[in-house]
Coordinates of N, CA and C in Angstrom, one line a residue:
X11 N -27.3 33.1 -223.4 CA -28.3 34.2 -223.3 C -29.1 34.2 -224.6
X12 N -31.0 34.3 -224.6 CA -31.1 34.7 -225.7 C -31.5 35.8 -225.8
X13 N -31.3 36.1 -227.2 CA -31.9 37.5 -227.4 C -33.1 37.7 -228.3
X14 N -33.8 38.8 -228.0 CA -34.9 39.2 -229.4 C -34.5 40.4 -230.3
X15 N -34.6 40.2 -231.2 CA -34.7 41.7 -232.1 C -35.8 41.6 -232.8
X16 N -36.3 42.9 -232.6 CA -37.6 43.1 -233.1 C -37.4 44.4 -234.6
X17 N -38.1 44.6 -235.0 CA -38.3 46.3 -235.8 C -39.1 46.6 -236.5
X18 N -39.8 47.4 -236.6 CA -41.2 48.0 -236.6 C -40.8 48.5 -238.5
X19 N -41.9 48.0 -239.3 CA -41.3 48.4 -241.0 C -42.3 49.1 -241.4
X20 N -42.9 49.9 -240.6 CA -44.0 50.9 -241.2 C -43.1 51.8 -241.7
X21 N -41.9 52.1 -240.8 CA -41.9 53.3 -241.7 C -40.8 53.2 -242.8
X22 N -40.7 51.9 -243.1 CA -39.5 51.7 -244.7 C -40.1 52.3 -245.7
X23 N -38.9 52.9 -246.2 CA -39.1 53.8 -247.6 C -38.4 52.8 -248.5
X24 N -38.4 53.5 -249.6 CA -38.1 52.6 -251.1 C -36.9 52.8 -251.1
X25 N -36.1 53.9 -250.8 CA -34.3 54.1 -250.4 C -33.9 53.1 -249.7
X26 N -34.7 52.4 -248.1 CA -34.3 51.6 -247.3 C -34.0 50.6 -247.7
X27 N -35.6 50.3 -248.4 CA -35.6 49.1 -249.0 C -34.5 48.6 -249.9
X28 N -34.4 49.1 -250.8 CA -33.0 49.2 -252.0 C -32.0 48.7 -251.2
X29 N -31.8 49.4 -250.0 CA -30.2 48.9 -249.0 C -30.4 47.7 -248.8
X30 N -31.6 47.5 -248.3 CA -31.2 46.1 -247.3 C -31.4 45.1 -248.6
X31 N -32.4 45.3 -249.5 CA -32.3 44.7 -250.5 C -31.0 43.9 -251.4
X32 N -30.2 44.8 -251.8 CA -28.8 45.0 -251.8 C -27.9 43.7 -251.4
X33 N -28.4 44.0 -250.0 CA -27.4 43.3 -248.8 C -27.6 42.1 -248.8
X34 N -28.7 41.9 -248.7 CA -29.2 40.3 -248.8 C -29.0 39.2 -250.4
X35 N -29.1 38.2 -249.6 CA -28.1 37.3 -250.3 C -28.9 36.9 -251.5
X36 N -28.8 36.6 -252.9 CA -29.5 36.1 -254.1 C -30.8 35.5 -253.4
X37 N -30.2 34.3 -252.6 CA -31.7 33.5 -252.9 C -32.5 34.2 -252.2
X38 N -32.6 35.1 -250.9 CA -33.1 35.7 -250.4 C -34.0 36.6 -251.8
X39 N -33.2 37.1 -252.3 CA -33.7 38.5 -253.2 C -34.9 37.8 -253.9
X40 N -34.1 36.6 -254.5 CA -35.5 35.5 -255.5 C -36.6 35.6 -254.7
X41 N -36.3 34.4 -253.5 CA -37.5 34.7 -252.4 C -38.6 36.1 -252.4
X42 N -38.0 37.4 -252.5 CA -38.7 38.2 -251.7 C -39.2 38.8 -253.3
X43 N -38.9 38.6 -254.5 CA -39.3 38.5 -255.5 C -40.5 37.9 -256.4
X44 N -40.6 37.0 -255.7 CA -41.8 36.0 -255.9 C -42.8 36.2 -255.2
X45 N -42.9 37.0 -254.2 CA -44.3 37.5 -253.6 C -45.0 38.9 -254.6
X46 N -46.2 38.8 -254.7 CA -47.0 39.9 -255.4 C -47.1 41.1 -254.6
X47 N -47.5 40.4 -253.2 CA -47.5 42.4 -252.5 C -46.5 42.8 -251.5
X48 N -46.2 44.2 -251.6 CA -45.2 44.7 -251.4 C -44.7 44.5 -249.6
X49 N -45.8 44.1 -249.1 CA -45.3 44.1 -247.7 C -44.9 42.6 -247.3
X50 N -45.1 42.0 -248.5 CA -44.5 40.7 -248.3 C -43.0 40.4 -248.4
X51 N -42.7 41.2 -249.4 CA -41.8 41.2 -249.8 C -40.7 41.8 -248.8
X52 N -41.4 43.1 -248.5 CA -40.7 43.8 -247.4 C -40.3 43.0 -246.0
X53 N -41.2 42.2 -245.3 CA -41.2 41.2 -244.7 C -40.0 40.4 -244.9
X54 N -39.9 39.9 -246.1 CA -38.6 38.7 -246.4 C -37.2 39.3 -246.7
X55 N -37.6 40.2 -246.9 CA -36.3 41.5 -247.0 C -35.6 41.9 -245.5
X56 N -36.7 42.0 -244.9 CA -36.4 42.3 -243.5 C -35.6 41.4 -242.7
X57 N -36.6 40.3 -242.7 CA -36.2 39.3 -241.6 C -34.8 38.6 -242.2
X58 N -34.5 38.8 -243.2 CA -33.2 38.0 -243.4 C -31.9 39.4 -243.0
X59 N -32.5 40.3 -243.1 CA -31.4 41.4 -242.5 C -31.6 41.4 -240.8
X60 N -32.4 40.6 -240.0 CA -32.6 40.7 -238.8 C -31.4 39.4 -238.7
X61 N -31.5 38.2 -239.5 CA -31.3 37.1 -239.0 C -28.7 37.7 -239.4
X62 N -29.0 38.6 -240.8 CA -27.4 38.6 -240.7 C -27.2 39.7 -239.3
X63 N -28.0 40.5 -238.6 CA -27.8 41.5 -237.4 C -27.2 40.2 -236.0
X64 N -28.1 38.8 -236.0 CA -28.1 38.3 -235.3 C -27.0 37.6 -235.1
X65 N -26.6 37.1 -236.5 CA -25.3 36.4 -237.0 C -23.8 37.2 -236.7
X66 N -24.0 38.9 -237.0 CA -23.0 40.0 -237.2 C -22.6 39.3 -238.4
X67 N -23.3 39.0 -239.1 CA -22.4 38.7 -240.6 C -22.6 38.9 -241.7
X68 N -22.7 40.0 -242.5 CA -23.5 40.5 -243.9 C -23.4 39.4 -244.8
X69 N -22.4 38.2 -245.1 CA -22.1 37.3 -245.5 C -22.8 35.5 -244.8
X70 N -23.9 35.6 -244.0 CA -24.1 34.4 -244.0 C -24.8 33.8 -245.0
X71 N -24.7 32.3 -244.8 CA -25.4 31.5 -245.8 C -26.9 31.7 -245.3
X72 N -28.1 31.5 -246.0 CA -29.4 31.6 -246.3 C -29.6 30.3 -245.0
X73 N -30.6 30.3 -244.6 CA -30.7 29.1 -243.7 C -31.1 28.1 -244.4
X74 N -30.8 26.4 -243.9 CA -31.6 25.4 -244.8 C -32.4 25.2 -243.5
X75 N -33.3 23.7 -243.9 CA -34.3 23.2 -243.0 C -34.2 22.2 -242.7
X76 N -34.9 21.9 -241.9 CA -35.2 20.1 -241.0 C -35.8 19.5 -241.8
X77 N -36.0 17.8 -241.8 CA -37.1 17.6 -242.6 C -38.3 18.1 -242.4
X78 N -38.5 18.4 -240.6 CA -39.9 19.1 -240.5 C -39.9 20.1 -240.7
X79 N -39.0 20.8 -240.8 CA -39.2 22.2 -241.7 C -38.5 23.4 -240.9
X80 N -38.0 23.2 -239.9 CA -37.2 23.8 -238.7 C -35.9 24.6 -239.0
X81 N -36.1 25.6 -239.8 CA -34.8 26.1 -240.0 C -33.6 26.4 -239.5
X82 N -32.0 26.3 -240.0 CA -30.5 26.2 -239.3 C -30.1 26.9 -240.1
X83 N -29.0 27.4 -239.5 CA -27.8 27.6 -240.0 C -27.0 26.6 -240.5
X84 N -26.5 25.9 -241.5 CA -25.2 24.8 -241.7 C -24.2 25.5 -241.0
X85 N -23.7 24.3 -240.5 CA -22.6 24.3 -239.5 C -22.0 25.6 -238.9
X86 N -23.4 25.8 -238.0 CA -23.5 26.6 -236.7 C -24.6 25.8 -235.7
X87 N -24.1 24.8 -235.1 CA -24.6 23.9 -234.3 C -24.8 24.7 -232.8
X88 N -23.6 26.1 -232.8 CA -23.9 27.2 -231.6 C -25.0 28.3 -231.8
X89 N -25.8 28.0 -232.6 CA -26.3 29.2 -233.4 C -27.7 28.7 -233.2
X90 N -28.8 28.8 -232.9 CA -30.2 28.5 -232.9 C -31.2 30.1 -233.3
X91 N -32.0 29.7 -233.7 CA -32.5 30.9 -234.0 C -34.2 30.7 -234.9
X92 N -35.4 32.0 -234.5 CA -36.5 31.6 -235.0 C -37.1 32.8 -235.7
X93 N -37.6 32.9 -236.1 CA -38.3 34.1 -237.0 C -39.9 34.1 -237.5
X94 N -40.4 35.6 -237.1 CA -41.3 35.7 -237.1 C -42.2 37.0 -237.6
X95 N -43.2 37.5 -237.8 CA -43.5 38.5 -238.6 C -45.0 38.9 -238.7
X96 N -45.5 39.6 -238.5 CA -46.8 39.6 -238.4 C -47.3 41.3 -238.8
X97 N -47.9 42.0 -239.5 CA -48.2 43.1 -239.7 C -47.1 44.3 -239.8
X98 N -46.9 45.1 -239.4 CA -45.9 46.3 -239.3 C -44.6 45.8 -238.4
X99 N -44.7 44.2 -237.7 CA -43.6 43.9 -236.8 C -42.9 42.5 -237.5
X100 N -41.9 42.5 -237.9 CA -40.9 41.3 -238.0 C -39.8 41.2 -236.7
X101 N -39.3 39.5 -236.3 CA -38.5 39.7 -235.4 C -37.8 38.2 -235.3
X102 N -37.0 38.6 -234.4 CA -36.1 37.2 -234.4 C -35.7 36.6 -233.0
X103 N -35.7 36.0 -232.7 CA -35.2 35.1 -231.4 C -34.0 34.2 -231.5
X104 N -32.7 34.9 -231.1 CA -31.7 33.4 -231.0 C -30.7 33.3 -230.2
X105 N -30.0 32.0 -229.7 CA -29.3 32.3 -228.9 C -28.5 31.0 -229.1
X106 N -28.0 29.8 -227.9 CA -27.2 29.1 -228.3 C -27.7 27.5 -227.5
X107 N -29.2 28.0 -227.7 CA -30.5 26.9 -227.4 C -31.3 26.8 -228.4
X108 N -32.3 26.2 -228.4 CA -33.7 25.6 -229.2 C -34.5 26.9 -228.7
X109 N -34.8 28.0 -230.0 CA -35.7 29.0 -229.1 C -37.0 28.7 -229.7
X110 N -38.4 29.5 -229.9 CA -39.4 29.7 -230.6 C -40.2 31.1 -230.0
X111 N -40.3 32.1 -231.6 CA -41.0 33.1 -231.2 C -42.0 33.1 -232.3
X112 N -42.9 34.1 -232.0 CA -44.0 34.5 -232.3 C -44.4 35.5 -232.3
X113 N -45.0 36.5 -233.0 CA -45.7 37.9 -233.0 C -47.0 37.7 -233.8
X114 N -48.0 38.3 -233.2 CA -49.4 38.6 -234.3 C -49.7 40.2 -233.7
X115 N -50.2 40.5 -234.5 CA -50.7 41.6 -234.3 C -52.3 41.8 -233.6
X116 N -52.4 42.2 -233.1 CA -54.0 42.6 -232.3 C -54.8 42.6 -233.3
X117 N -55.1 43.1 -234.8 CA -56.5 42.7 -235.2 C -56.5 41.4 -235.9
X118 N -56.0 40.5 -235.4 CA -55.9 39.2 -235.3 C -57.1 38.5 -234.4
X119 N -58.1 39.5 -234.2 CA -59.1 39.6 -233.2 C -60.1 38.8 -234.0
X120 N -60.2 39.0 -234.9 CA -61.9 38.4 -235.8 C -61.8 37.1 -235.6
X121 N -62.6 36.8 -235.7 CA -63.2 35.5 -235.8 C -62.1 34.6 -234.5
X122 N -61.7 35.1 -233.5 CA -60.9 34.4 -232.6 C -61.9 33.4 -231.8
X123 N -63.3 33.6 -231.5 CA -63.9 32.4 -230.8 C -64.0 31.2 -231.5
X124 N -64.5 31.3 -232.8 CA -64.5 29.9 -233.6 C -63.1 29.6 -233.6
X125 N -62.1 30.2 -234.0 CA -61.1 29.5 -233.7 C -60.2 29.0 -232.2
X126 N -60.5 29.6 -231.3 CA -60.5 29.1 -229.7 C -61.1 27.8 -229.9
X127 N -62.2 27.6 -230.3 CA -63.1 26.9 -229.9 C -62.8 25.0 -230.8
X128 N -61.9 25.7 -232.2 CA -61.4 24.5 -232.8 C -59.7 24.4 -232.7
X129 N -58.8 25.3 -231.9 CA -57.6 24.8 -232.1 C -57.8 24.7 -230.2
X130 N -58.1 25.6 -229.3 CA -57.9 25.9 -227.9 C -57.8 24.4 -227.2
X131 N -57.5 23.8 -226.6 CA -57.9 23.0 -225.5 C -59.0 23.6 -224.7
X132 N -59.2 22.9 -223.7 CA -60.8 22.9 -223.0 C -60.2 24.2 -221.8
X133 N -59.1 23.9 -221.4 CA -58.6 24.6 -220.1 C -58.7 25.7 -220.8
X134 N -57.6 25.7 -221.9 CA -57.3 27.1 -222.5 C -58.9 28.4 -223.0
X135 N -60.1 27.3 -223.4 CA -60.8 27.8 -224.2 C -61.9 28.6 -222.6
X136 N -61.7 27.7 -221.4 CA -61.8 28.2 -220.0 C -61.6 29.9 -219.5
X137 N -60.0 29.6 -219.8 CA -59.2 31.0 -219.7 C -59.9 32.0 -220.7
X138 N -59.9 31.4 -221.7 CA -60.8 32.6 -222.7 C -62.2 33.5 -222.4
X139 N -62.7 32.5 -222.2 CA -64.1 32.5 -222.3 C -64.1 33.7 -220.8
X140 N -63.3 33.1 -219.6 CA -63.7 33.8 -218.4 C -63.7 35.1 -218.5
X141 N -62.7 35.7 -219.1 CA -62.2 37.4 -219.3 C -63.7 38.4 -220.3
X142 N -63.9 39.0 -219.6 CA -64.7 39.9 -220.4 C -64.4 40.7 -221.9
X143 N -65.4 40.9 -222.7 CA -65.0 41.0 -224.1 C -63.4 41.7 -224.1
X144 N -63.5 43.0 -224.3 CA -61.9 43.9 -223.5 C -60.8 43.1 -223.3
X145 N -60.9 41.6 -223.0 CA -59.4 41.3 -222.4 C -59.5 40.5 -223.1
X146 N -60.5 40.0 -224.0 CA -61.0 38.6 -224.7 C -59.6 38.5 -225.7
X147 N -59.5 39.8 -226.4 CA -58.8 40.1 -227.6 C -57.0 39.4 -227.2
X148 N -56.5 40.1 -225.9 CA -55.4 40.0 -225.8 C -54.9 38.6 -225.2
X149 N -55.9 37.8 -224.5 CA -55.9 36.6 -223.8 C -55.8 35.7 -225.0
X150 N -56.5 35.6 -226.5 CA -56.2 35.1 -227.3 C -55.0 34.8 -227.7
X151 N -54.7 36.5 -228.1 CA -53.4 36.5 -228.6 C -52.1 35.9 -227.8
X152 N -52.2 36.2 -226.3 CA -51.3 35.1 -225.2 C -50.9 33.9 -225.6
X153 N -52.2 32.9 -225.8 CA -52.3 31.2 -226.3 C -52.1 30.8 -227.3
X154 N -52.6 31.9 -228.0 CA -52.1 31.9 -229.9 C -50.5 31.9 -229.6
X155 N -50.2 33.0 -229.3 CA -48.6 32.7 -229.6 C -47.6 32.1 -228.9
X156 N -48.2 31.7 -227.5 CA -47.6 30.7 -226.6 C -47.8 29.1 -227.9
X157 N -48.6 29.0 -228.0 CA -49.0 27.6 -228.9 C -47.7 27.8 -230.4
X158 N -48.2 28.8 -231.3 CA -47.1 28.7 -232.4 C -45.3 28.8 -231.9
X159 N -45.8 29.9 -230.9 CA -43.9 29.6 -230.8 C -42.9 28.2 -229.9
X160 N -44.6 27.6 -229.4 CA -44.1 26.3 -228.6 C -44.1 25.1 -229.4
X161 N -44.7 25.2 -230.7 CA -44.6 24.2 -232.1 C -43.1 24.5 -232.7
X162 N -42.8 25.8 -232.6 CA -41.8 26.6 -233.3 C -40.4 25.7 -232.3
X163 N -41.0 26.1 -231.4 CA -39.7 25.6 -230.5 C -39.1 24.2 -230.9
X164 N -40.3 23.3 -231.0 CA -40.2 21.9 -231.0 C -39.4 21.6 -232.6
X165 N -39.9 22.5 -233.6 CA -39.6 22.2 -234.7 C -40.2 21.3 -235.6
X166 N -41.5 20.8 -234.9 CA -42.2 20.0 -235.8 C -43.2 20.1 -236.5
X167 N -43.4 21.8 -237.2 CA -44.4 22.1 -237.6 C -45.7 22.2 -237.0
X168 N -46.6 22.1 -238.1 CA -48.0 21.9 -237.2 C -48.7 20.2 -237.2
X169 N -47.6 19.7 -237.2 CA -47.9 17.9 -237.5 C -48.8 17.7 -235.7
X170 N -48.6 18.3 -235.0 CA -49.5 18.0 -233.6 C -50.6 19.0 -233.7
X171 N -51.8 18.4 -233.2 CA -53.1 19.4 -233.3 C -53.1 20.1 -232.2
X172 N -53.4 21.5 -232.4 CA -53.4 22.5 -231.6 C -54.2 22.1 -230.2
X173 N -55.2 21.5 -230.3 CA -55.6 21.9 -228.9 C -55.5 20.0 -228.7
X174 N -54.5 19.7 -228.5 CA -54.0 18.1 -227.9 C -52.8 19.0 -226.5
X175 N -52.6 20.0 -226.8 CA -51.8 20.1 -225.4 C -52.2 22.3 -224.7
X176 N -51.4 21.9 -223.5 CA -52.2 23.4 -223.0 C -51.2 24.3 -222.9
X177 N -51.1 25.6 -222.8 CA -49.5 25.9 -222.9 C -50.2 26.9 -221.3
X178 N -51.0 26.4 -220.8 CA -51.4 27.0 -219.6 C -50.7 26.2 -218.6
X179 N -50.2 25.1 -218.9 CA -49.1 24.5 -218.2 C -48.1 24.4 -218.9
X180 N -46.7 25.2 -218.6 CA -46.1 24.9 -219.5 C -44.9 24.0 -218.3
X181 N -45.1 23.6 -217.7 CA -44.0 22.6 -216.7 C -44.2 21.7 -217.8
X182 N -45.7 20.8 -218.0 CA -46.1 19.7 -218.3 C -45.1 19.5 -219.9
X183 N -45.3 20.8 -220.4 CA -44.2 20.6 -221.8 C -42.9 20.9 -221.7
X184 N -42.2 21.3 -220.8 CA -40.9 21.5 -220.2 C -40.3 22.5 -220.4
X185 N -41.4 23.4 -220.8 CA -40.4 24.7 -221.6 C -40.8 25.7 -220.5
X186 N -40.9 27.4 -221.0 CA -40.9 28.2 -220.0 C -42.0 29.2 -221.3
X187 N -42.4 29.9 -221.0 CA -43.1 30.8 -222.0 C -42.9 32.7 -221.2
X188 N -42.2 33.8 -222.6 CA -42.0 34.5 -222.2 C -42.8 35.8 -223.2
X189 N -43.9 36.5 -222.6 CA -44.8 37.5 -223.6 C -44.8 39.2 -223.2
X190 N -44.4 39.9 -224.5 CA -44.2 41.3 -224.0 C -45.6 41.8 -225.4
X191 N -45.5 43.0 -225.2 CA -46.1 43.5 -226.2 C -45.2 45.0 -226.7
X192 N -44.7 45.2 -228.1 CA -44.3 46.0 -228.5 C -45.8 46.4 -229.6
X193 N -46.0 47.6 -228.7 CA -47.3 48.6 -229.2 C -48.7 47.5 -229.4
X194 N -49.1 47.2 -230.8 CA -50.3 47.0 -231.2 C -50.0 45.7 -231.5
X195 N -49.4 44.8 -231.2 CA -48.8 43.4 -230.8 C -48.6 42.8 -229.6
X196 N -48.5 41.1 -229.3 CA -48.2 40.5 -228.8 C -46.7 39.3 -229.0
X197 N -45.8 39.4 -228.4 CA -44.8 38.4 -228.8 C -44.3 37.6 -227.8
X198 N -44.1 36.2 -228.0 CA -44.0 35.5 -227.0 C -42.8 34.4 -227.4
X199 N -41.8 34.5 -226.7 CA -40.8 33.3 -226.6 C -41.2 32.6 -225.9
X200 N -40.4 31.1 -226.3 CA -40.6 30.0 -226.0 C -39.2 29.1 -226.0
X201 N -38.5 28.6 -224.6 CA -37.5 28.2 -224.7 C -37.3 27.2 -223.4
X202 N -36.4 26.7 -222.9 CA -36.4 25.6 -221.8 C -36.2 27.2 -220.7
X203 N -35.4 28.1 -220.8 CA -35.1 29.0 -220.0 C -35.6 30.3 -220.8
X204 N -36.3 30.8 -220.1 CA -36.8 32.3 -221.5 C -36.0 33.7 -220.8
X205 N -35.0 33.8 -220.2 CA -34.1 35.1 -219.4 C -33.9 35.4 -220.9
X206 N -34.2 36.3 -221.1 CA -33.7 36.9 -222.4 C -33.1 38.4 -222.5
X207 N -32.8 39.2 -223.7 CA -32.5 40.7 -224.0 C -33.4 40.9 -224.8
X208 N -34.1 41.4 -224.9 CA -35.0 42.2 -225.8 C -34.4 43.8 -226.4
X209 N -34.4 43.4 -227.8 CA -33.9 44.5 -228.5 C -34.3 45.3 -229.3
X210 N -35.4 46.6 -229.2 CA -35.7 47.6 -230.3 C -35.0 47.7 -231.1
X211 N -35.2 47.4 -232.6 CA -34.1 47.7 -233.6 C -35.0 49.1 -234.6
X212 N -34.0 49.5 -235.5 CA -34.7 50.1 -236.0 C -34.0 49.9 -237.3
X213 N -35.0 50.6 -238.6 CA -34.6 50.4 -240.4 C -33.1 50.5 -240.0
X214 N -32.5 51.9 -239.8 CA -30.9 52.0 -239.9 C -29.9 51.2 -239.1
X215 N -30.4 50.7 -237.9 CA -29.5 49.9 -237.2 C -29.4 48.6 -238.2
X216 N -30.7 48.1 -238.9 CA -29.8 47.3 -239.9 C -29.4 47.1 -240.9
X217 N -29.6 48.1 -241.3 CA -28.9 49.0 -242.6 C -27.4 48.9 -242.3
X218 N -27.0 49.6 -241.5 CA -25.3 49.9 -241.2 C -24.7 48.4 -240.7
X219 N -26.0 47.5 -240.2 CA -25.2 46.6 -239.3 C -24.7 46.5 -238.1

């Protein structure tokens, strides 16, 4: 089974932060250290307390990477898992498959035709184009995040160019594509089977663990 956890960090205070801070492991803390602005930071703070919620283990190791860059667990070969973050939303996807997720936030809206127009495929940039301005915004966001979490899935970075395949068929790539929206976002898994649990989390659920 996989699952999502999601949680909303608008409303983290500097008490919260401190906790989960805390909790998280050195290199994490370096990490989230080295960013200048604070929501960055908050961000890398977060998602590594989403990924020990996922684990049940306040004590996991930090993840390493693929050479393409595909992050693991060491030796949790049962363990798959993806991470992602975009505005007021961080979240995570994992289960005991190859998953890939994605979140952007809606004013991810600017400038989305030139970029349709240079990552989209021809089919995809079709779909776009057809919807009236109003749907234009969210139809993006669909293919945008069907595309990153289906690179995500694969684990090969962005070494393939965006518009070489269509995620408007997704038979043809073998996977399954699954998209909800929590509020003023879009998020979309990506996995051979997408039956998932989707989970509202909140600051304190992973504070306590």
């Amino acid at each position: 089974m996989i699952r999502i956890g999601y949680v909303d960090i608008a409303p983290l205070d500097d008490g919260q932060y401190r906790k989960l801070y805390a909790q998280a492991t050195p290199e994490r803390q370096h990490r989230a250290d080295r960013y200048l602005r604070s929501e960055d930071r908050q961000r890398c703070i977060v998602a590594g307390a989403l990924l020990r919620y996922a684990l049940k283990n306040k004590n996991c190791a930090e993840p390493s990477r693929t050479p393409e860059g595909k992050p693991y667990i060491p030796g949790r070969e049962d363990f798959h898992f993806n991470l992602s973050h975009s505005g007021r939303w961080v979240a995570i996807a994992w289960g005991d498959c190859p998953v890939g997720v994605d979140v952007e936030t809606l004013d991810m809206n600017e400038g989305k035709e030139q970029l349709a127009r240079r990552f989209f495929s021809d089919d995809e940039q079709a779909y776009l184009f057809a919807a009236g301005t109003e749907d234009r915004g969210l139809r993006f966001l669909e293919i945008w995040t069907k595309k990153e979490s289906y690179l995500k899935y694969q684990g090969t970075g962005i070494n393939r160019p965006l518009n070489s395949f269509s995620v408007l068929n997704p038979e043809a790539l073998s996977v399954s594509f699954r998209s909800f929206r929590p509020e003023d976002a879009v998020m979309t898994l990506c996995a051979q089977n997408t039956e998932c649990q989707i989970i509202p989390l909140s600051l304190e659920a992973l504070i306590s663990g």
